[in-house]
Structure formats: C-alpha cells, structure tokens
Amino acid sequence: MMNKFKAVLKEHGRSVTKSRLLLFGYLQEQDAVTVKQFLDDNLAIADRASLYRALQLFKEVGVVEERFLAGRRLIELTDLYDAHHHHLCCRRCGTATAVDMPEVEAALLAFCKARGFCVDKHLIEADGLCANCSKQRIPH
Amino acid sequence: MMNKFKAVLKEHGRSVTKSRLLLFGYLQEQDAVTVKQFLDDNLAIADRASLYRALQLFKEVGVVEERFLAGRRLIELTDLYDAHHHHLCCRRCGTATAVDMPEVEAALLAFCKARGFCVDKHLIEADGLCANCSKQRIPH
DNA sequence: TTTCTTGCAAACGTTTTGCAAGGTA
DNA sequence: TACCTTGCAAAACGTTTGCAAGAAA
C-alpha cells in the first residue's frame, strides 16, 4: 500500500515528502475522519494550509475520497488503498460499522446492468440501530 | 404534503410564514439542490441569514436532509415529503437520475435483519456512465 | 540546480450570530 | 399582546491563495 502510494505520487510528478507519508499512515490507521479531526490530532504538519493542500492532492490522485456518512463529511482512503466496504451507522451509539454485503452489491450491479448504466463506483449505507442498541429497547 | 408541512411546523411551535412556504414549494419543484443554487435563484427571501435559518429549521423538523451526491453537498426533501428513491449519477453528463430499486433494497434489508441491525433509513447510489453516455464510447 | 513543498499571513466565501423592526398566533 | 421571524450588519468559521524560505529530485 505504502509503495503503491509512493508510486502514484511519482506518476503524477509529485514528491514523496514527510508530511504526505505521515498523513497517509494516519489515514490507514483511522478508518474515516473529518477534516476537523485531522486538525485536532495535529500530525506534526505545522500548518492548516499544508494539510488542506495534501488532502486536495490525495483526492486528485485518487488516494482519498470524501463522503457524507450519517450526516457528517468524512475523508477515507479509496478502495485502491483499503478494502471496499459499506457502512451500517447506528444513530444511538454513533458507530459506523464497516461491512461487506456481496448479495446487495450483486443486486445493485444487476439492476444497473439491466438499465445500461455502467457502474464504476457505488455506495450503500444503512442508518438505524445496531444489534446492541436495539436490544436495549430505548427508541432514541 | 403542504398540509403535513404546516402541521409539522405547528407541532414544533414554529410559525407558518411566507418565506417557509416559498422555500418548501421551491424544494418540491427542484429535486436536489445545493445551497448556492438557493441563493442564486433567490426566492424573494431577502437575506441569506433567513434562508440559512429556514434550512436549519427544516433539517431539525425532518423536512429536508443533506446528502453528498457525486461529490456535491445537496439539500433534498426527506422521504416523508417526497417519494423515496435512489440515484444513478453519471460522471459524464452529470445527471443524477432518481430510480426505484426494490430488489436491491430488499437485499439490503434482509442483510441488515440477519445481523440484528434495525434500519430506519438507507441510501444506495451508483456512480458511472449512464446508458446514453456509455453508448458514445468516450471513456471520460 | 531545478522544481516541488512548506509555513506564514492575508484573503476569500460560506455560515452563524445579536439586535431591532416587523409579522404571526 | 406575546412570541416568533425577518433583515441588516458584523462576526466567526473553514478553506484557499501568494509569496519567500526550505526540502526533494
């Protein structure tokens, strides 16, 4: 993963720098984070501007993508750098469990194929109460 | 729909005003819009602040929701005020076609049920090339 | 050595807030 | 009348930019 990342930077004529390696490493540990979390957990990247610039670069070269999960804007590694997955977001405990849903995915792809739509990316999310929270029978 | 909307405002102790009716009507026509579009198509709501306040209220009482569709932050009526649907987003012509995918939905609900996750909302999106654009065999 | 990147400071656009005037119940 | 909402102006916030110094190729 790290080598692929370095290669992608070079392909695009961009340098492999300490800050970028740091940010990439951080993303590999974190799963999905908000920009604010980045700034708060400050990663020895001294300036906000540098962090924003790195994020923008990562988006351009396809290392990260933004998504809106359970109402929050999050940054995540793309499927090229992390296993593809979907999310079950619990509105009570706030967890966003990453899961693999092959049957649902297959149904989606079949649907699109039937309509002539050529999928290159997809997104499936369920929001509600996770098994634990729904056991506790507290509706909110 | 309009009556339900008025009722919801009253339930929450908020007034039915000209601006709010205007905004709600606009949302019913538009499908999904960015905040910027609101401001540009200015709706005889004189001030930005008022528009933002109205949007915030609509979110609070469950009339609208924000989502991140094909990389853009959009405002849409919730399923209570508009038929539930999913999106096929074409990266070439930019359209976000609203579709109904009952089989995919059923597969998703079955998956969640099997895991004890109690779904109250879900989201399915496919990004790629629509039938028209993929016929034209121009990859980008 | 040449080019790319960083940190700083300032600019920019979007969203939020306080307050007084106006509208709604 | 009492409360809620609007418009205005100013503030706050997140994000972007120009530029000179520093790091990578």
Short mmCIF file of C-alpha atoms (C1' of nucleotides) in Angstrom, two decimals:
data_model
loop_
_atom_site.label_atom_id
_atom_site.label_comp_id
_atom_site.label_asym_id
_atom_site.label_seq_id
_atom_site.Cartn_x
_atom_site.Cartn_y
_atom_site.Cartn_z
CA MET A 1 0.00 0.00 0.00
CA MET A 2 2.71 2.39 1.01
CA ASN A 3 4.71 1.55 -2.10
CA LYS A 4 1.70 1.99 -4.31
CA PHE A 5 1.11 5.35 -2.70
CA LYS A 6 4.68 6.46 -3.36
CA ALA A 7 4.43 5.25 -6.94
CA VAL A 8 1.22 7.22 -7.51
CA LEU A 9 2.87 10.38 -6.28
CA LYS A 10 5.78 9.88 -8.63
CA GLU A 11 3.49 9.10 -11.57
CA HIS A 12 1.94 12.48 -11.05
CA GLY A 13 5.30 14.21 -10.79
CA ARG A 14 4.85 15.00 -7.11
CA SER A 15 7.41 14.45 -4.36
CA VAL A 16 7.30 11.90 -1.60
CA THR A 17 7.53 14.08 1.50
CA LYS A 18 7.47 13.54 5.23
CA SER A 19 4.08 15.23 5.61
CA ARG A 20 2.45 13.14 2.95
CA LEU A 21 3.76 9.89 4.35
CA LEU A 22 2.58 10.96 7.77
CA LEU A 23 -0.91 11.75 6.54
CA PHE A 24 -1.17 8.54 4.57
CA GLY A 25 -0.09 6.50 7.59
CA TYR A 26 -2.62 8.28 9.74
CA LEU A 27 -5.41 7.52 7.27
CA GLN A 28 -4.50 3.85 7.24
CA GLU A 29 -4.99 3.67 11.00
CA GLN A 30 -8.10 5.79 11.29
CA ASP A 31 -10.82 4.40 9.02
CA ALA A 32 -12.88 7.56 8.33
CA VAL A 33 -12.24 11.02 9.74
CA THR A 34 -13.49 14.57 9.49
CA VAL A 35 -11.17 17.37 8.44
CA LYS A 36 -11.58 18.79 11.92
CA GLN A 37 -10.23 15.60 13.48
CA PHE A 38 -7.14 15.93 11.33
CA LEU A 39 -6.54 19.40 12.54
CA ASP A 40 -7.16 18.47 16.16
CA ASP A 41 -4.93 15.37 16.13
CA ASN A 42 -2.27 17.54 14.63
CA LEU A 43 0.15 15.36 12.84
CA ALA A 44 3.35 17.35 13.06
CA ILE A 45 2.14 19.10 9.92
CA ALA A 46 2.64 22.57 11.22
CA ASP A 47 0.13 24.43 9.13
CA ARG A 48 -3.50 24.03 8.16
CA ALA A 49 -2.80 25.11 4.63
CA SER A 50 -0.34 22.25 4.19
CA LEU A 51 -2.86 19.75 5.40
CA TYR A 52 -5.54 21.06 3.08
CA ARG A 53 -3.09 21.01 0.22
CA ALA A 54 -2.12 17.43 0.96
CA LEU A 55 -5.76 16.38 1.15
CA GLN A 56 -6.53 18.04 -2.14
CA LEU A 57 -3.62 16.28 -3.77
CA PHE A 58 -4.73 12.94 -2.32
CA LYS A 59 -8.17 13.49 -3.80
CA GLU A 60 -6.74 14.41 -7.20
CA VAL A 61 -4.60 11.31 -7.45
CA GLY A 62 -7.36 9.04 -6.12
CA VAL A 63 -5.88 8.19 -2.73
CA VAL A 64 -8.76 9.52 -0.66
CA GLU A 65 -12.38 10.38 -1.23
CA GLU A 66 -14.89 12.40 0.72
CA ARG A 67 -18.24 11.06 1.68
CA PHE A 68 -21.18 12.11 3.70
CA LEU A 69 -21.84 9.38 6.24
CA ALA A 70 -24.68 9.69 8.74
CA GLY A 71 -24.76 13.40 8.09
CA ARG A 72 -21.05 14.10 8.51
CA ARG A 73 -18.49 14.84 5.86
CA LEU A 74 -15.71 12.31 6.13
CA ILE A 75 -12.39 11.58 4.47
CA GLU A 76 -11.48 7.99 3.73
CA LEU A 77 -8.89 6.08 1.76
CA THR A 78 -10.32 4.91 -1.55
CA ASP A 79 -10.86 1.25 -2.31
CA LEU A 80 -7.47 1.12 -4.01
CA TYR A 81 -5.78 1.61 -0.64
CA ASP A 82 -8.27 -0.03 1.65
CA ALA A 83 -10.73 -2.90 1.28
CA HIS A 84 -14.03 -1.89 -0.28
CA HIS A 85 -16.85 -1.87 2.24
CA HIS A 86 -20.19 -0.38 3.16
CA HIS A 87 -21.49 1.13 6.38
CA LEU A 88 -24.11 0.42 9.00
CA CYS A 89 -24.47 3.64 11.02
CA CYS A 90 -26.07 3.43 14.45
CA ARG A 91 -27.93 6.58 15.42
CA ARG A 92 -27.69 5.75 19.12
CA CYS A 93 -24.09 4.74 19.78
CA GLY A 94 -22.75 6.55 16.74
CA THR A 95 -20.64 3.71 15.39
CA ALA A 96 -20.25 3.25 11.64
CA THR A 97 -19.55 -0.45 11.26
CA ALA A 98 -17.78 -1.38 8.06
CA VAL A 99 -19.32 -4.45 6.44
CA ASP A 100 -19.18 -6.37 3.21
CA MET A 101 -22.56 -7.00 1.55
CA PRO A 102 -21.93 -9.14 -1.51
CA GLU A 103 -25.59 -10.04 -2.18
CA VAL A 104 -26.75 -6.45 -2.02
CA GLU A 105 -23.90 -5.38 -4.20
CA ALA A 106 -24.70 -8.07 -6.75
CA ALA A 107 -28.34 -6.96 -6.84
CA LEU A 108 -27.28 -3.36 -7.40
CA LEU A 109 -24.92 -4.25 -10.22
CA ALA A 110 -27.58 -6.42 -11.87
CA PHE A 111 -30.08 -3.58 -11.65
CA CYS A 112 -27.70 -1.11 -13.25
CA LYS A 113 -26.60 -3.52 -15.94
CA ALA A 114 -30.23 -4.10 -16.91
CA ARG A 115 -30.63 -0.38 -17.42
CA GLY A 116 -27.44 0.04 -19.41
CA PHE A 117 -25.83 2.06 -16.65
CA CYS A 118 -22.13 1.31 -16.43
CA VAL A 119 -21.12 1.44 -12.75
CA ASP A 120 -17.62 2.34 -11.74
CA LYS A 121 -18.32 3.13 -8.12
CA HIS A 122 -21.17 2.54 -5.73
CA LEU A 123 -22.25 3.29 -2.24
CA ILE A 124 -24.59 1.51 0.14
CA GLU A 125 -25.42 2.71 3.63
CA ALA A 126 -27.96 1.77 6.28
CA ASP A 127 -28.81 4.03 9.20
CA GLY A 128 -30.66 2.85 12.27
CA LEU A 129 -29.98 0.95 15.47
CA CYS A 130 -27.25 -1.64 15.73
CA ALA A 131 -27.97 -5.06 17.26
CA ASN A 132 -26.73 -3.98 20.69
CA CYS A 133 -28.62 -0.74 20.87
CA SER A 134 -31.88 -2.20 19.61
CA LYS A 135 -31.72 -4.90 22.29
CA GLN A 136 -31.84 -2.18 24.89
CA ARG A 137 -35.27 -1.11 23.64
CA ILE A 138 -34.67 2.59 24.09
CA PRO A 139 -36.09 4.12 20.94
CA HIS A 140 -33.86 7.22 20.91
CA MET B 1 -47.73 17.45 1.54
CA MET B 2 -48.18 21.13 2.09
CA ASN B 3 -50.64 20.47 4.89
CA LYS B 4 -48.33 17.97 6.51
CA PHE B 5 -45.58 20.55 6.32
CA LYS B 6 -47.71 23.20 8.00
CA ALA B 7 -48.75 20.74 10.67
CA VAL B 8 -45.13 19.85 11.42
CA LEU B 9 -44.24 23.49 11.89
CA LYS B 10 -47.10 23.95 14.32
CA GLU B 11 -46.21 20.78 16.23
CA HIS B 12 -42.82 22.30 16.84
CA GLY B 13 -44.30 25.64 17.91
CA ARG B 14 -42.99 27.43 14.84
CA SER B 15 -44.95 29.81 12.62
CA VAL B 16 -46.12 29.21 9.10
CA THR B 17 -44.55 32.11 7.25
CA LYS B 18 -44.38 33.27 3.68
CA SER B 19 -40.65 32.52 3.39
CA ARG B 20 -41.03 28.99 4.66
CA LEU B 21 -43.89 28.20 2.32
CA LEU B 22 -41.88 29.63 -0.53
CA LEU B 23 -38.86 27.53 0.28
CA PHE B 24 -40.91 24.39 0.69
CA GLY B 25 -42.63 24.94 -2.66
CA TYR B 26 -39.29 25.52 -4.31
CA LEU B 27 -37.92 22.26 -2.88
CA GLN B 28 -40.91 20.34 -4.20
CA GLU B 29 -40.14 21.52 -7.73
CA GLN B 30 -36.39 21.17 -7.67
CA ASP B 31 -35.43 17.61 -6.67
CA ALA B 32 -31.96 18.17 -5.14
CA VAL B 33 -30.13 21.49 -4.91
CA THR B 34 -27.00 22.99 -3.48
CA VAL B 35 -27.19 25.86 -1.02
CA LYS B 36 -25.57 28.02 -3.63
CA GLN B 37 -28.39 27.36 -6.07
CA PHE B 38 -30.86 28.56 -3.46
CA LEU B 39 -29.01 31.78 -3.05
CA ASP B 40 -28.65 32.30 -6.79
CA ASP B 41 -32.31 31.55 -7.61
CA ASN B 42 -33.18 33.99 -4.91
CA LEU B 43 -36.63 33.24 -3.76
CA ALA B 44 -37.84 36.62 -2.59
CA ILE B 45 -36.23 35.73 0.70
CA ALA B 46 -34.28 38.90 1.03
CA ASP B 47 -31.46 37.75 3.23
CA ARG B 48 -29.02 34.87 3.29
CA ALA B 49 -29.34 34.55 7.02
CA SER B 50 -33.07 33.93 6.72
CA LEU B 51 -32.53 31.23 4.16
CA TYR B 52 -29.94 29.50 6.29
CA ARG B 53 -32.22 29.75 9.29
CA ALA B 54 -35.10 28.25 7.35
CA LEU B 55 -32.92 25.40 6.12
CA GLN B 56 -31.71 24.67 9.60
CA LEU B 57 -35.25 24.57 10.87
CA PHE B 58 -36.29 22.26 8.03
CA LYS B 59 -33.49 19.91 8.96
CA GLU B 60 -34.44 19.96 12.64
CA VAL B 61 -38.06 19.06 11.99
CA GLY B 62 -37.18 16.43 9.39
CA VAL B 63 -38.42 18.20 6.27
CA VAL B 64 -35.11 18.21 4.44
CA GLU B 65 -31.85 16.33 4.65
CA GLU B 66 -28.40 16.98 3.30
CA ARG B 67 -26.53 14.43 1.32
CA PHE B 68 -23.34 14.17 -0.56
CA LEU B 69 -24.21 13.01 -4.04
CA ALA B 70 -21.50 12.51 -6.65
CA GLY B 71 -19.21 14.70 -4.58
CA ARG B 72 -21.56 17.64 -4.07
CA ARG B 73 -23.43 18.60 -0.93
CA LEU B 74 -27.12 18.71 -1.73
CA ILE B 75 -30.35 19.55 0.05
CA GLU B 76 -33.39 17.39 -0.61
CA LEU B 77 -36.82 16.86 0.85
CA THR B 78 -36.88 13.79 3.08
CA ASP B 79 -38.87 10.71 2.15
CA LEU B 80 -41.78 11.97 4.25
CA TYR B 81 -42.33 14.76 1.74
CA ASP B 82 -41.16 13.14 -1.45
CA ALA B 83 -41.16 9.60 -2.81
CA HIS B 84 -38.23 7.53 -1.61
CA HIS B 85 -35.68 6.90 -4.33
CA HIS B 86 -32.05 6.19 -5.09
CA HIS B 87 -29.61 7.75 -7.52
CA LEU B 88 -27.62 6.79 -10.58
CA CYS B 89 -25.06 9.55 -11.07
CA CYS B 90 -23.42 9.88 -14.47
CA ARG B 91 -19.88 11.24 -14.31
CA ARG B 92 -20.00 12.40 -17.92
CA CYS B 93 -23.31 14.26 -18.35
CA GLY B 94 -23.67 14.99 -14.65
CA THR B 95 -27.27 13.85 -14.30
CA ALA B 96 -28.45 12.19 -11.11
CA THR B 97 -31.33 10.02 -12.21
CA ALA B 98 -33.77 9.12 -9.47
CA VAL B 99 -34.75 5.46 -9.57
CA ASP B 100 -36.55 2.90 -7.51
CA MET B 101 -34.60 -0.33 -6.86
CA PRO B 102 -36.91 -2.66 -4.95
CA GLU B 103 -34.75 -5.81 -5.33
CA VAL B 104 -31.61 -4.10 -4.14
CA GLU B 105 -33.49 -2.56 -1.27
CA ALA B 106 -34.95 -5.92 -0.28
CA ALA B 107 -31.47 -7.49 -0.31
CA LEU B 108 -30.14 -4.69 1.89
CA LEU B 109 -32.98 -5.02 4.40
CA ALA B 110 -32.55 -8.79 4.52
CA PHE B 111 -28.83 -8.40 5.15
CA CYS B 112 -29.38 -5.97 7.99
CA LYS B 113 -32.15 -8.03 9.53
CA ALA B 114 -29.89 -11.07 9.59
CA ARG B 115 -27.34 -9.08 11.56
CA GLY B 116 -29.87 -7.68 14.02
CA PHE B 117 -29.41 -4.16 12.68
CA CYS B 118 -32.68 -2.27 12.73
CA VAL B 119 -32.78 0.01 9.67
CA ASP B 120 -34.73 3.22 9.71
CA LYS B 121 -33.12 4.84 6.71
CA HIS B 122 -30.90 3.70 3.89
CA LEU B 123 -29.04 5.01 0.95
CA ILE B 124 -27.96 3.42 -2.32
CA GLU B 125 -26.04 5.18 -5.04
CA ALA B 126 -24.27 4.14 -8.21
CA ASP B 127 -21.76 6.35 -9.99
CA GLY B 128 -20.58 5.75 -13.52
CA LEU B 129 -21.78 6.28 -17.07
CA CYS B 130 -25.46 6.37 -17.96
CA ALA B 131 -26.78 4.33 -20.89
CA ASN B 132 -26.55 7.28 -23.27
CA CYS B 133 -23.06 8.31 -22.37
CA SER B 134 -21.65 4.78 -22.40
CA LYS B 135 -23.04 4.27 -25.91
CA GLN B 136 -20.83 7.10 -27.08
CA ARG B 137 -17.74 5.15 -26.06
CA ILE B 138 -15.82 8.15 -24.83
CA PRO B 139 -14.31 6.94 -21.57
CA HIS B 140 -14.01 10.38 -19.97
"C1'" DT C 1 20.45 23.16 -9.66
"C1'" DT C 2 15.83 22.99 -10.74
"C1'" DT C 3 11.46 22.06 -9.27
"C1'" DC C 4 8.15 20.99 -5.75
"C1'" DT C 5 6.64 21.78 -1.00
"C1'" DT C 6 6.12 24.10 3.26
"C1'" DG C 7 4.90 27.77 6.63
"C1'" DC C 8 3.20 32.10 7.31
"C1'" DA C 9 -0.08 35.72 6.67
"C1'" DA C 10 -3.66 37.50 4.45
"C1'" DA C 11 -7.81 36.89 1.57
"C1'" DC C 12 -11.98 34.71 0.47
"C1'" DG C 13 -16.58 32.62 0.63
"C1'" DT C 14 -19.89 30.46 3.47
"C1'" DT C 15 -22.48 30.11 7.55
"C1'" DT C 16 -23.77 31.97 12.07
"C1'" DT C 17 -24.99 35.50 15.44
"C1'" DG C 18 -27.03 39.83 18.01
"C1'" DC C 19 -30.22 43.03 17.72
"C1'" DA C 20 -34.14 45.95 16.49
"C1'" DA C 21 -38.21 46.11 13.44
"C1'" DG C 22 -41.97 43.55 11.51
"C1'" DG C 23 -45.16 39.60 11.15
"C1'" DT C 24 -47.83 35.64 13.14
"C1'" DA C 25 -50.80 33.43 16.56
"C1'" DT D 1 -50.50 41.25 23.40
"C1'" DA D 2 -46.82 37.99 23.45
"C1'" DC D 3 -43.91 35.40 20.86
"C1'" DC D 4 -41.60 34.14 16.57
"C1'" DT D 5 -39.35 35.59 12.42
"C1'" DT D 6 -37.03 38.69 9.40
"C1'" DG D 7 -33.41 41.85 7.64
"C1'" DC D 8 -29.32 44.01 8.44
"C1'" DA D 9 -24.60 44.27 9.87
"C1'" DA D 10 -20.92 42.20 11.85
"C1'" DA D 11 -18.54 38.23 13.40
"C1'" DA D 12 -16.93 33.54 13.11
"C1'" DC D 13 -15.50 29.77 10.70
"C1'" DG D 14 -13.43 26.75 7.21
"C1'" DT D 15 -10.76 26.78 3.20
"C1'" DT D 16 -7.76 28.85 -0.32
"C1'" DT D 17 -4.05 31.79 -2.08
"C1'" DG D 18 0.60 34.44 -2.83
"C1'" DC D 19 4.94 34.52 -1.58
"C1'" DA D 20 9.58 33.61 0.24
"C1'" DA D 21 12.33 30.05 2.59
"C1'" DG D 22 13.33 25.13 2.74
"C1'" DA D 23 13.30 20.24 1.05
"C1'" DA D 24 13.23 16.78 -2.62
"C1'" DA D 25 14.64 15.23 -7.19
#
